[in-house]
Amino acid sequence: MGFVIKDMCILKKNLRVFVFVTIGVMVLGVLFVLSARYGNVADMLEEMQDEPLAQEFVLVGAVWMVLILPLAFLSIVVECFKQDTAAGFLKVRRSLPVSCVEVVGARYITTILLAAIGLTGSLFAGFMVSLASDFYSYPVICQFAVGMCSVIFLYNMAIFPFYYYFEDKKPDTILVMPLLAVYFCCMYYMIFGDGAENDTFLWRIMEKVSQWLTKYTFLLTILAVAGGGISFATSYLIEKKKGGKKNERAVL
Amino acid sequence: MENVIEVNGLRKQYDGFALKDVSFSVPMGSITGFIGQNGAGKTTTIYSILNIIQQDAGTIRIWGKDPVQEEHAVKEEIGVVFDEMGYHDVMTPAQLNKMMKYVYRNWQEETFFSYLERFGLSAKKKCGKFSRGMRMKLQIAVALSHQPSLLVMDEPTSGLDPIVRNEILDIFQEFVEEEEHTILLSSHIIGDLERIADKIVFIHQGELLFSDHKDRLLEQHGILRVKKQEREIVRDEDVVSIRTSAYGAEILVRDREECRRRYPNLLMEPATLEEIMLFYVSRGSQMLPCDVPTDHEGQIGG
């Protein structure tokens, strides 16, 4: 619990910024849907007529707007690892009467809390969007948000053991590794898959991802929970058996 | 006297550095000063005691307990102060208090805030905005607020101005007024240890040079100031080390009273802790293993 408080204190500044991001996302989400429904909002306010945007655009844009929140909240967890290293907290941590389970567990609890905050904001923003739009029902947006949150959570779970393994070495490289994997998947799709013959392949990817997320929400949620468990066990073992020895130079 | 810390045959190897069979003890109720140059192995020894790093060989006992096997129980009783703060710059002492409440079973919130008040530290100010002296005081406040019986400190006074150093040393002396309280304090500021330490452990290039009570060290060692031609009079077995200059030599002897009787015509002066340390360092590589003084009561030198 003490380390969760510490993590939250470290992230306080980021969280404060995210309050405004959340509000901004909600406002933009609603404006986006209004634009899609009635055309350019600025023109509409000046009582001018404009053509509504394509439904495909709404499909991708409005919902993705809602999904920024879990992504934003979960992406800041890695800041805790960086800050711990920068402050030299490693040696302090090892001098305290706390077990490895408590140390590693605290970071995972922080992640779950941030995922919950991000998802709550996302669901609320999704609700606002659904009120302004009849393109999507709220349950569909919820499915999309939960699915996306699970994917981002899984991403975090995948990189955490690397942080415990390398601790103070190249944290940004660790962060980029899973993104590179996604990038190569997209490249593969673009070169060898359907994307090769499609001009708007990016939109198609986003659309496919949207459909996929809503279709497999439950599976993704289960995977996120299981992935979290596996990641925690791996990080714990690294911290307990390998971490201490590997990182002696870091504390000296 | 019961020992709180017992270190036996401690070894740790790094690239270009090795801690070689370091053995010493820290008696209960005392302030033990751990001295040595930068890179001598003080921090490595302290980190091994705290189980922050793993030693290659040797045993460490704290209150007779294995600090690895009974890590949790042992660390509950130890207050630690590092040379650098280690707390996050964005955190405030008030937030540290919230964190530590869940870390230490015996955390005393009132004690912590009373120390903050005594040290003139604002509970709401971010740690990053504190000066070096304030950061040290904050660490000491944290270290003392969970009722520890042992304080282990790695260079807590380095880089501080004399007034703050003095203040901090007073706090340490206050801490050991309680009979069961003990301090192990590493420093390369000999003056500080000369003032407060009861026992001195001196490490040089990863090897223990001596470990004895400060008063005994100061009582027994002496410096003979001789002219060049008088150097030959002094027997080798009395000599710890010699410093020569154009006009004469300074000889550190290991038994001042005996040498005073043996060489009544030579000028004998008491040696300071700093001089003892410098002479032992200058002798350094010429020392034979049997010369290395250990923790035997009353025995200094070979």
Coordinates of N, CA, C and O in Angstrom, one line a residue, chain A residues 88-177:
Chain A
G88 N 17.2 7.3 -7.4 CA 18.0 6.4 -6.7 C 17.2 5.7 -5.6 O 17.8 5.3 -4.5
F89 N 16.0 5.4 -5.9 CA 15.1 4.8 -4.9 C 15.4 3.3 -4.7 O 15.0 2.7 -3.7
L90 N 16.1 2.7 -5.7 CA 16.4 1.3 -5.6 C 17.0 0.9 -4.3 O 16.6 -0.1 -3.6
K91 N 18.1 1.6 -3.9 CA 18.8 1.3 -2.6 C 17.9 1.5 -1.4 O 17.9 0.8 -0.5
V92 N 17.1 2.6 -1.5 CA 16.1 2.9 -0.4 C 15.2 1.7 -0.2 O 14.9 1.2 0.9
R93 N 14.6 1.3 -1.4 CA 13.6 0.2 -1.4 C 14.2 -1.1 -0.8 O 13.6 -1.8 0.0
R94 N 15.5 -1.4 -1.1 CA 16.1 -2.6 -0.6 C 16.5 -2.5 0.9 O 16.8 -3.5 1.5
S95 N 16.5 -1.3 1.4 CA 16.8 -1.1 2.8 C 15.5 -1.1 3.7 O 15.6 -1.1 4.9
L96 N 14.4 -1.2 3.1 CA 13.1 -1.1 3.8 C 12.6 -2.6 4.1 O 12.9 -3.5 3.3
P97 N 11.8 -2.7 5.2 CA 11.3 -4.0 5.5 C 10.1 -4.4 4.6 O 8.9 -4.5 5.1
V98 N 10.3 -4.5 3.3 CA 9.2 -4.9 2.4 C 9.6 -6.1 1.6 O 10.8 -6.2 1.2
S99 N 8.7 -6.9 1.3 CA 9.0 -8.2 0.6 C 8.9 -7.9 -0.9 O 8.3 -6.8 -1.3
C100 N 9.4 -8.8 -1.7 CA 9.4 -8.6 -3.2 C 7.9 -8.6 -3.7 O 7.6 -7.8 -4.6
V101 N 7.1 -9.4 -3.0 CA 5.6 -9.4 -3.4 C 5.0 -8.0 -3.3 O 4.3 -7.5 -4.1
E102 N 5.4 -7.4 -2.1 CA 4.8 -6.0 -1.9 C 5.3 -5.0 -2.9 O 4.6 -4.2 -3.4
V103 N 6.7 -5.1 -3.2 CA 7.3 -4.2 -4.1 C 6.7 -4.3 -5.5 O 6.2 -3.3 -6.1
V104 N 6.7 -5.5 -6.0 CA 6.2 -5.8 -7.4 C 4.7 -5.6 -7.4 O 4.1 -5.0 -8.3
G105 N 4.0 -6.1 -6.4 CA 2.6 -6.0 -6.4 C 2.1 -4.6 -6.4 O 1.1 -4.3 -7.0
A106 N 2.8 -3.7 -5.7 CA 2.4 -2.3 -5.6 C 2.3 -1.7 -7.0 O 1.4 -1.0 -7.4
R107 N 3.3 -2.0 -7.9 CA 3.4 -1.5 -9.2 C 2.2 -2.0 -10.0 O 1.6 -1.2 -10.8
Y108 N 1.8 -3.2 -9.8 CA 0.7 -3.8 -10.6 C -0.6 -3.2 -10.1 O -1.5 -3.0 -10.9
I109 N -0.7 -3.0 -8.8 CA -1.9 -2.4 -8.3 C -2.1 -1.0 -8.9 O -3.2 -0.6 -9.3
T110 N -1.0 -0.2 -8.9 CA -1.0 1.1 -9.5 C -1.5 1.0 -10.9 O -2.3 1.8 -11.3
T111 N -1.0 0.1 -11.7 CA -1.4 -0.1 -13.1 C -2.9 -0.4 -13.2 O -3.6 0.2 -14.0
I112 N -3.4 -1.3 -12.3 CA -4.8 -1.6 -12.3 C -5.6 -0.4 -12.0 O -6.7 -0.1 -12.6
L113 N -5.2 0.4 -11.0 CA -5.9 1.6 -10.6 C -6.0 2.6 -11.8 O -7.0 3.2 -12.1
L114 N -4.8 2.8 -12.4 CA -4.8 3.7 -13.6 C -5.7 3.2 -14.7 O -6.4 4.0 -15.4
A115 N -5.7 1.9 -14.9 CA -6.5 1.3 -16.0 C -8.0 1.6 -15.7 O -8.8 2.0 -16.5
A116 N -8.3 1.4 -14.4 CA -9.7 1.7 -13.9 C -10.1 3.1 -14.1 O -11.2 3.4 -14.6
I117 N -9.2 4.0 -13.8 CA -9.5 5.5 -13.9 C -9.7 5.8 -15.4 O -10.6 6.5 -15.8
G118 N -8.7 5.3 -16.2 CA -8.8 5.6 -17.7 C -10.1 5.0 -18.3 O -10.7 5.7 -19.1
L119 N -10.4 3.8 -17.9 CA -11.6 3.2 -18.4 C -12.9 3.9 -18.0 O -13.8 4.1 -18.8
T120 N -12.9 4.3 -16.7 CA -14.1 5.0 -16.2 C -14.3 6.3 -17.0 O -15.4 6.6 -17.5
G121 N -13.1 7.1 -17.2 CA -13.2 8.3 -18.0 C -13.7 8.0 -19.4 O -14.5 8.7 -20.0
S122 N -13.1 6.9 -20.0 CA -13.4 6.5 -21.3 C -14.9 6.1 -21.5 O -15.6 6.5 -22.5
L123 N -15.4 5.4 -20.5 CA -16.9 5.0 -20.5 C -17.8 6.2 -20.4 O -18.8 6.3 -21.1
F124 N -17.3 7.2 -19.6 CA -18.1 8.4 -19.4 C -18.1 9.2 -20.7 O -19.2 9.7 -21.2
A125 N -16.9 9.3 -21.3 CA -16.8 10.1 -22.6 C -17.6 9.4 -23.7 O -18.3 10.0 -24.5
G126 N -17.5 8.0 -23.6 CA -18.3 7.2 -24.6 C -19.8 7.5 -24.4 O -20.6 7.5 -25.4
F127 N -20.2 7.6 -23.2 CA -21.7 7.9 -22.9 C -22.1 9.2 -23.5 O -23.1 9.3 -24.1
M128 N -21.2 10.2 -23.4 CA -21.5 11.5 -23.9 C -21.6 11.4 -25.5 O -22.5 12.0 -26.1
V129 N -20.7 10.7 -26.0 CA -20.7 10.5 -27.5 C -22.0 9.8 -27.9 O -22.6 10.2 -28.9
S130 N -22.3 8.8 -27.2 CA -23.5 8.0 -27.6 C -24.8 8.8 -27.5 O -25.8 8.6 -28.2
L131 N -24.8 9.8 -26.5 CA -26.0 10.7 -26.4 C -26.1 11.6 -27.6 O -27.2 11.9 -28.1
A132 N -25.0 12.0 -28.2 CA -25.0 12.9 -29.3 C -25.1 12.2 -30.6 O -25.2 12.8 -31.7
S133 N -25.0 10.9 -30.6 CA -25.0 10.1 -31.9 C -26.0 8.9 -31.8 O -26.2 8.3 -30.8
D134 N -26.5 8.6 -33.0 CA -27.3 7.4 -33.0 C -26.6 6.4 -33.9 O -27.2 5.4 -34.3
F135 N -25.3 6.7 -34.2 CA -24.6 5.7 -35.1 C -24.2 4.5 -34.2 O -24.2 3.4 -34.7
Y136 N -23.9 4.8 -32.9 CA -23.4 3.7 -32.0 C -24.2 3.7 -30.8 O -24.5 4.8 -30.2
S137 N -24.6 2.5 -30.3 CA -25.2 2.4 -29.0 C -24.2 2.5 -27.9 O -23.0 2.1 -28.2
Y138 N -24.6 2.8 -26.7 CA -23.6 2.9 -25.6 C -23.0 1.5 -25.4 O -21.7 1.5 -25.2
P139 N -23.7 0.4 -25.3 CA -23.0 -0.9 -25.1 C -21.9 -1.2 -26.1 O -20.9 -1.8 -25.7
V140 N -22.1 -0.8 -27.3 CA -21.1 -1.1 -28.3 C -19.8 -0.3 -28.0 O -18.7 -0.8 -28.0
I141 N -20.0 1.0 -27.6 CA -18.9 1.9 -27.3 C -18.2 1.3 -26.0 O -17.0 1.3 -25.9
C142 N -19.0 0.8 -25.1 CA -18.4 0.2 -23.9 C -17.6 -1.0 -24.2 O -16.5 -1.2 -23.7
Q143 N -18.1 -1.8 -25.1 CA -17.3 -3.0 -25.5 C -16.0 -2.6 -26.1 O -14.9 -3.2 -25.8
F144 N -16.1 -1.6 -27.0 CA -14.9 -1.1 -27.7 C -13.9 -0.6 -26.6 O -12.7 -0.9 -26.7
A145 N -14.4 0.2 -25.7 CA -13.5 0.8 -24.7 C -12.9 -0.3 -23.8 O -11.6 -0.3 -23.5
V146 N -13.7 -1.3 -23.4 CA -13.1 -2.4 -22.5 C -12.1 -3.2 -23.3 O -11.0 -3.5 -22.8
G147 N -12.4 -3.5 -24.6 CA -11.5 -4.2 -25.4 C -10.2 -3.5 -25.6 O -9.1 -4.1 -25.4
M148 N -10.3 -2.2 -25.9 CA -9.1 -1.4 -26.1 C -8.2 -1.3 -24.8 O -7.0 -1.5 -24.8
C149 N -8.9 -1.1 -23.7 CA -8.3 -1.0 -22.4 C -7.5 -2.3 -22.1 O -6.4 -2.3 -21.6
S150 N -8.2 -3.4 -22.4 CA -7.5 -4.7 -22.2 C -6.3 -4.9 -23.0 O -5.2 -5.4 -22.5
V151 N -6.3 -4.4 -24.3 CA -5.1 -4.5 -25.2 C -4.0 -3.7 -24.6 O -2.8 -4.1 -24.5
I152 N -4.3 -2.5 -24.2 CA -3.2 -1.6 -23.7 C -2.7 -2.1 -22.3 O -1.5 -2.1 -22.1
F153 N -3.6 -2.7 -21.5 CA -3.2 -3.3 -20.3 C -2.2 -4.5 -20.6 O -1.2 -4.6 -19.9
L154 N -2.6 -5.3 -21.6 CA -1.7 -6.4 -22.0 C -0.4 -5.9 -22.4 O 0.7 -6.5 -22.1
Y155 N -0.4 -4.8 -23.1 CA 0.9 -4.2 -23.6 C 1.8 -3.9 -22.4 O 3.0 -4.2 -22.3
N156 N 1.2 -3.3 -21.4 CA 1.9 -2.9 -20.1 C 2.4 -4.2 -19.4 O 3.5 -4.2 -19.0
M157 N 1.5 -5.2 -19.4 CA 1.9 -6.4 -18.7 C 3.1 -7.1 -19.5 O 3.9 -7.7 -18.8
A158 N 3.1 -6.9 -20.8 CA 4.2 -7.5 -21.6 C 5.6 -6.8 -21.3 O 6.6 -7.4 -21.2
I159 N 5.5 -5.5 -21.1 CA 6.8 -4.8 -20.9 C 7.3 -4.7 -19.5 O 8.5 -4.5 -19.2
F160 N 6.4 -4.9 -18.5 CA 6.8 -4.8 -17.1 C 8.0 -5.7 -16.7 O 8.9 -5.3 -16.1
P161 N 7.9 -7.0 -17.1 CA 9.0 -7.9 -16.7 C 10.4 -7.4 -17.2 O 11.4 -7.6 -16.6
F162 N 10.3 -6.8 -18.4 CA 11.6 -6.2 -19.0 C 12.1 -5.1 -18.1 O 13.3 -5.0 -17.9
Y163 N 11.2 -4.3 -17.6 CA 11.6 -3.2 -16.6 C 12.3 -3.8 -15.4 O 13.3 -3.3 -14.9
Y164 N 11.7 -4.9 -14.9 CA 12.3 -5.5 -13.7 C 13.6 -6.2 -14.0 O 14.5 -6.3 -13.2
Y165 N 13.8 -6.6 -15.2 CA 15.0 -7.3 -15.6 C 16.1 -6.3 -15.9 O 17.2 -6.5 -15.4
F166 N 15.8 -5.3 -16.6 CA 16.9 -4.3 -17.0 C 17.0 -3.2 -16.0 O 18.0 -2.5 -15.9
E167 N 15.9 -2.9 -15.3 CA 15.7 -1.8 -14.3 C 16.2 -0.4 -14.8 O 15.4 0.4 -15.2
D168 N 17.5 -0.2 -14.8 CA 18.0 1.2 -15.1 C 18.5 1.3 -16.5 O 19.0 2.3 -16.9
K169 N 18.4 0.2 -17.3 CA 19.0 0.3 -18.6 C 18.0 0.5 -19.7 O 17.1 -0.3 -19.8
K170 N 18.2 1.5 -20.5 CA 17.4 1.7 -21.7 C 15.9 1.5 -21.5 O 15.3 0.7 -22.2
P171 N 15.3 2.2 -20.6 CA 13.8 2.0 -20.4 C 13.0 2.3 -21.7 O 12.0 1.7 -21.9
D172 N 13.5 3.3 -22.5 CA 12.7 3.6 -23.7 C 12.7 2.5 -24.7 O 11.8 2.3 -25.5
T173 N 13.8 1.8 -24.8 CA 13.9 0.7 -25.7 C 12.9 -0.4 -25.4 O 12.2 -0.9 -26.2
I174 N 12.7 -0.6 -24.1 CA 11.8 -1.6 -23.6 C 10.4 -1.1 -24.0 O 9.6 -1.9 -24.5
L175 N 10.1 0.1 -23.9 CA 8.8 0.7 -24.3 C 8.5 0.5 -25.7 O 7.4 0.3 -26.1
V176 N 9.5 0.6 -26.6 CA 9.3 0.6 -28.0 C 9.2 -0.8 -28.6 O 8.5 -1.0 -29.6
M177 N 9.8 -1.8 -27.9 CA 9.8 -3.1 -28.4 C 8.4 -3.7 -28.8 O 8.3 -4.1 -30.0

